[in-house]
Amino acid sequence: MIATGPARIGLIALLCLAGVLHDGVAQAGLAKPVIGKLPNGAISVVNTGPSRWVDTNGWKLVYERTVQPAEGEPGVLLRARKHGASAGGYLATIDFRNVAVRLYGPDGKFLRAIGRRGEGPGEYRVPFAAFFKDLYVYDPQLRRASVFTVDGKLVRTVATTANDQYPIHFDARGMMVLRASTFTRTQVTARWVYQTRTGQKLDSMVALGWLDAKSWKYVGGEGPSEWTIPFPPTNIEQLLPTGGAVIGRTDDYALVVTRTGTDTVRRFSRVNPPLVRIPEATRDSALQANVRQQPKLRGIARLEDVPTHYAPWRGVYLDASGNFWVHARTERSDRTRFDVYTPDGVLLGAVVAPIPAAATVNFHGDRLAVIDTDADDLPRIRIFRIDRRGK
């Protein structure tokens, strides 16, 4: 199935692209991806290095504006940790502690609060926000989505069946995509549920669960217990607008495109990615902090159990063209590096930006919203756009 029809055309185009990039004398530092097939027939793309540009000579992230009302002014960001953005430049922030949704205009100015805390019409308890023409404020606890216009008017309320405290997504068809879990005594099963904007359930796919990371075993007051070793890898899952997702675990630089959550359509990877060493003092400090928190780990937890390097990547995002931006580790805490891959999984090159490595990052089309703090430790949201005028 993978090697016929439109998929075969895509594979041929990918091979042609590789040939164009490396026809004649290859540029210094550039590498040709190795393209093959997995045992199930899925396409495999193995990258040994960038194929389009080296260092920071390619695409850029260009700063556009900052959303940061002054202290004491309406709409001050306070504890904004999540947000949604519209194609028109509107930005909705989520303040979980104060249970508030705030709307900002394309110029970054605060416009109004959207809804309020509660359980009545237009109210919410655990809000998540996303735009699809209007603003959808989704509450998994109340199992509904309240739909608002940008002038704050409540248009309608849509019943949902999902219950996980995860953000709301929209696919290219305008379907709501929500995460729901079912529980038994021994197992948790999670799925992504696709619903129409009127609440009709259409389909679902398997969602990733928690990664079973390495742990220390000890006997507590309630019997055998486990304690996760510091600096564990995590499972990462990014939904695709055309359906399915790209998934992976951060200690293995290999990502899989899946349609159902269990199959493999394409796998792309990077060989020998740059690794960042965890300072010895940081490892020891983390060990001692865990032992203080759980004294029964004394004599069980050992420094040699703690990883010597951070996982090579920490997240993946999509731009408007379907390129994958893999959030990679860097030596500098005040910089973020993205490894950019084509939709077919070919590594183009790296994009480095003056974004703190620990900042919250969200892509909205060809723009990137970053939540961090300024020099005075005050929260802000900075907007960057992708500039492809490089290689």
mmCIF file of N, CA and C in Angstrom, residues 213-267:
data_model
loop_
_atom_site.group_PDB
_atom_site.id
_atom_site.type_symbol
_atom_site.label_atom_id
_atom_site.label_comp_id
_atom_site.label_asym_id
_atom_site.label_seq_id
_atom_site.Cartn_x
_atom_site.Cartn_y
_atom_site.Cartn_z
ATOM 1 N N ALA A 213 9.128 4.887 32.455
ATOM 2 C CA ALA A 213 10.537 5.248 32.597
ATOM 3 C C ALA A 213 11.219 4.395 33.665
ATOM 4 N N LYS A 214 12.548 4.432 33.666
ATOM 5 C CA LYS A 214 13.317 3.694 34.663
ATOM 6 C C LYS A 214 13.032 4.256 36.055
ATOM 7 N N SER A 215 13.054 3.370 37.035
ATOM 8 C CA SER A 215 12.711 3.809 38.391
ATOM 9 C C SER A 215 13.501 3.027 39.428
ATOM 10 N N TRP A 216 13.558 3.592 40.627
ATOM 11 C CA TRP A 216 14.128 2.896 41.779
ATOM 12 C C TRP A 216 13.008 2.136 42.483
ATOM 13 N N LYS A 217 13.278 0.921 42.909
ATOM 14 C CA LYS A 217 12.291 0.099 43.614
ATOM 15 C C LYS A 217 12.584 0.151 45.112
ATOM 16 N N TYR A 218 11.560 0.369 45.910
ATOM 17 C CA TYR A 218 11.720 0.383 47.363
ATOM 18 C C TYR A 218 10.423 -0.106 47.992
ATOM 19 N N VAL A 219 10.474 -0.387 49.272
ATOM 20 C CA VAL A 219 9.294 -0.849 50.001
ATOM 21 C C VAL A 219 8.815 0.277 50.902
ATOM 22 N N GLY A 220 7.617 0.777 50.627
ATOM 23 C CA GLY A 220 7.041 1.860 51.411
ATOM 24 C C GLY A 220 6.023 1.349 52.407
ATOM 25 N N GLY A 221 5.283 2.278 52.982
ATOM 26 C CA GLY A 221 4.292 1.917 53.984
ATOM 27 C C GLY A 221 3.159 1.084 53.433
ATOM 28 N N GLU A 222 2.912 1.177 52.120
ATOM 29 C CA GLU A 222 1.835 0.414 51.494
ATOM 30 C C GLU A 222 2.362 -0.722 50.628
ATOM 31 N N GLY A 223 3.621 -1.108 50.852
ATOM 32 C CA GLY A 223 4.185 -2.218 50.105
ATOM 33 C C GLY A 223 5.177 -1.759 49.047
ATOM 34 N N PRO A 224 5.502 -2.618 48.071
ATOM 35 C CA PRO A 224 6.473 -2.281 47.025
ATOM 36 C C PRO A 224 6.055 -1.028 46.252
ATOM 37 N N SER A 225 7.014 -0.142 46.023
ATOM 38 C CA SER A 225 6.746 1.105 45.311
ATOM 39 C C SER A 225 7.884 1.396 44.336
ATOM 40 N N GLU A 226 7.622 2.330 43.426
ATOM 41 C CA GLU A 226 8.625 2.752 42.454
ATOM 42 C C GLU A 226 8.767 4.265 42.494
ATOM 43 N N TRP A 227 9.981 4.743 42.229
ATOM 44 C CA TRP A 227 10.285 6.172 42.222
ATOM 45 C C TRP A 227 11.044 6.478 40.937
ATOM 46 N N THR A 228 10.497 7.350 40.108
ATOM 47 C CA THR A 228 11.107 7.640 38.814
ATOM 48 C C THR A 228 12.478 8.283 38.982
ATOM 49 N N ILE A 229 13.461 7.766 38.259
ATOM 50 C CA ILE A 229 14.817 8.314 38.295
ATOM 51 C C ILE A 229 14.815 9.681 37.614
ATOM 52 N N PRO A 230 15.563 10.671 38.140
ATOM 53 C CA PRO A 230 15.562 12.024 37.561
ATOM 54 C C PRO A 230 15.941 12.044 36.077
ATOM 55 N N PHE A 231 15.466 13.099 35.398
ATOM 56 C CA PHE A 231 15.719 13.363 33.983
ATOM 57 C C PHE A 231 15.206 12.236 33.082
ATOM 58 N N PRO A 232 13.961 11.804 33.303
ATOM 59 C CA PRO A 232 13.428 10.706 32.486
ATOM 60 C C PRO A 232 13.042 11.192 31.092
ATOM 61 N N PRO A 233 13.051 10.303 30.101
ATOM 62 C CA PRO A 233 12.502 10.655 28.790
ATOM 63 C C PRO A 233 10.978 10.699 28.875
ATOM 64 N N THR A 234 10.346 11.238 27.845
ATOM 65 C CA THR A 234 8.887 11.294 27.807
ATOM 66 C C THR A 234 8.391 10.872 26.427
ATOM 67 N N ASN A 235 7.140 10.460 26.381
ATOM 68 C CA ASN A 235 6.473 10.234 25.102
ATOM 69 C C ASN A 235 5.990 11.569 24.554
ATOM 70 N N ILE A 236 6.147 11.772 23.253
ATOM 71 C CA ILE A 236 5.695 12.999 22.594
ATOM 72 C C ILE A 236 4.718 12.623 21.487
ATOM 73 N N GLU A 237 3.663 13.416 21.376
ATOM 74 C CA GLU A 237 2.613 13.145 20.392
ATOM 75 C C GLU A 237 2.128 14.471 19.824
ATOM 76 N N GLN A 238 2.210 14.621 18.508
ATOM 77 C CA GLN A 238 1.732 15.828 17.837
ATOM 78 C C GLN A 238 0.698 15.422 16.795
ATOM 79 N N LEU A 239 -0.544 15.881 16.978
ATOM 80 C CA LEU A 239 -1.595 15.553 16.018
ATOM 81 C C LEU A 239 -1.324 16.213 14.672
ATOM 82 N N LEU A 240 -1.716 15.531 13.602
ATOM 83 C CA LEU A 240 -1.560 16.052 12.251
ATOM 84 C C LEU A 240 -2.896 16.582 11.749
ATOM 85 N N PRO A 241 -2.901 17.703 11.026
ATOM 86 C CA PRO A 241 -4.170 18.275 10.558
ATOM 87 C C PRO A 241 -4.915 17.376 9.582
ATOM 88 N N THR A 242 -4.201 16.475 8.915
ATOM 89 C CA THR A 242 -4.837 15.575 7.955
ATOM 90 C C THR A 242 -5.269 14.264 8.597
ATOM 91 N N GLY A 243 -5.115 14.144 9.896
ATOM 92 C CA GLY A 243 -5.456 12.923 10.607
ATOM 93 C C GLY A 243 -4.215 12.169 11.032
ATOM 94 N N GLY A 244 -4.320 11.435 12.117
ATOM 95 C CA GLY A 244 -3.167 10.721 12.624
ATOM 96 C C GLY A 244 -2.284 11.629 13.457
ATOM 97 N N ALA A 245 -1.052 11.185 13.681
ATOM 98 C CA ALA A 245 -0.141 11.925 14.545
ATOM 99 C C ALA A 245 1.291 11.551 14.216
ATOM 100 N N VAL A 246 2.227 12.362 14.708
ATOM 101 C CA VAL A 246 3.635 11.993 14.703
ATOM 102 C C VAL A 246 4.011 11.765 16.162
ATOM 103 N N ILE A 247 4.645 10.626 16.449
ATOM 104 C CA ILE A 247 4.908 10.232 17.824
ATOM 105 C C ILE A 247 6.362 9.813 17.992
ATOM 106 N N GLY A 248 6.827 9.818 19.232
ATOM 107 C CA GLY A 248 8.180 9.364 19.528
ATOM 108 C C GLY A 248 8.463 9.485 21.010
ATOM 109 N N ARG A 249 9.620 8.986 21.425
ATOM 110 C CA ARG A 249 10.076 9.144 22.800
ATOM 111 C C ARG A 249 11.391 9.903 22.757
ATOM 112 N N THR A 250 11.575 10.817 23.698
ATOM 113 C CA THR A 250 12.633 11.812 23.579
ATOM 114 C C THR A 250 14.045 11.269 23.733
ATOM 115 N N ASP A 251 14.212 10.051 24.250
ATOM 116 C CA ASP A 251 15.564 9.497 24.349
ATOM 117 C C ASP A 251 15.962 8.711 23.107
ATOM 118 N N ASP A 252 15.090 8.648 22.117
ATOM 119 C CA ASP A 252 15.363 7.963 20.858
ATOM 120 C C ASP A 252 14.999 8.924 19.735
ATOM 121 N N TYR A 253 16.011 9.431 19.013
ATOM 122 C CA TYR A 253 15.742 10.442 17.984
ATOM 123 C C TYR A 253 15.195 9.763 16.724
ATOM 124 N N ALA A 254 14.000 9.223 16.853
ATOM 125 C CA ALA A 254 13.280 8.602 15.744
ATOM 126 C C ALA A 254 11.804 8.885 15.943
ATOM 127 N N LEU A 255 11.152 9.447 14.928
ATOM 128 C CA LEU A 255 9.740 9.791 15.018
ATOM 129 C C LEU A 255 8.946 8.981 14.003
ATOM 130 N N VAL A 256 7.734 8.640 14.377
ATOM 131 C CA VAL A 256 6.882 7.788 13.554
ATOM 132 C C VAL A 256 5.602 8.535 13.201
ATOM 133 N N VAL A 257 5.251 8.540 11.931
ATOM 134 C CA VAL A 257 3.959 9.060 11.488
ATOM 135 C C VAL A 257 2.974 7.899 11.506
ATOM 136 N N THR A 258 1.869 8.076 12.219
ATOM 137 C CA THR A 258 0.880 7.016 12.368
ATOM 138 C C THR A 258 -0.505 7.540 12.024
ATOM 139 N N ARG A 259 -1.346 6.689 11.478
ATOM 140 C CA ARG A 259 -2.727 7.060 11.161
ATOM 141 C C ARG A 259 -3.689 6.616 12.245
ATOM 142 N N THR A 260 -3.376 5.512 12.893
ATOM 143 C CA THR A 260 -4.303 4.944 13.874
ATOM 144 C C THR A 260 -3.791 5.029 15.303
ATOM 145 N N GLY A 261 -2.525 5.401 15.469
ATOM 146 C CA GLY A 261 -1.915 5.396 16.792
ATOM 147 C C GLY A 261 -1.148 4.130 17.067
ATOM 148 N N THR A 262 -1.346 3.106 16.230
ATOM 149 C CA THR A 262 -0.641 1.835 16.410
ATOM 150 C C THR A 262 0.114 1.398 15.156
ATOM 151 N N ASP A 263 -0.215 1.955 13.983
ATOM 152 C CA ASP A 263 0.482 1.573 12.758
ATOM 153 C C ASP A 263 1.640 2.529 12.485
ATOM 154 N N THR A 264 2.456 2.204 11.478
ATOM 155 C CA THR A 264 3.570 3.054 11.059
ATOM 156 C C THR A 264 3.443 3.333 9.572
ATOM 157 N N VAL A 265 3.287 4.602 9.219
ATOM 158 C CA VAL A 265 3.228 5.017 7.820
ATOM 159 C C VAL A 265 4.608 5.449 7.339
ATOM 160 N N ARG A 266 5.320 6.173 8.203
ATOM 161 C CA ARG A 266 6.659 6.657 7.872
ATOM 162 C C ARG A 266 7.459 6.784 9.163
ATOM 163 N N ARG A 267 8.741 6.521 9.073
ATOM 164 C CA ARG A 267 9.638 6.694 10.215
ATOM 165 C C ARG A 267 10.815 7.537 9.764
#
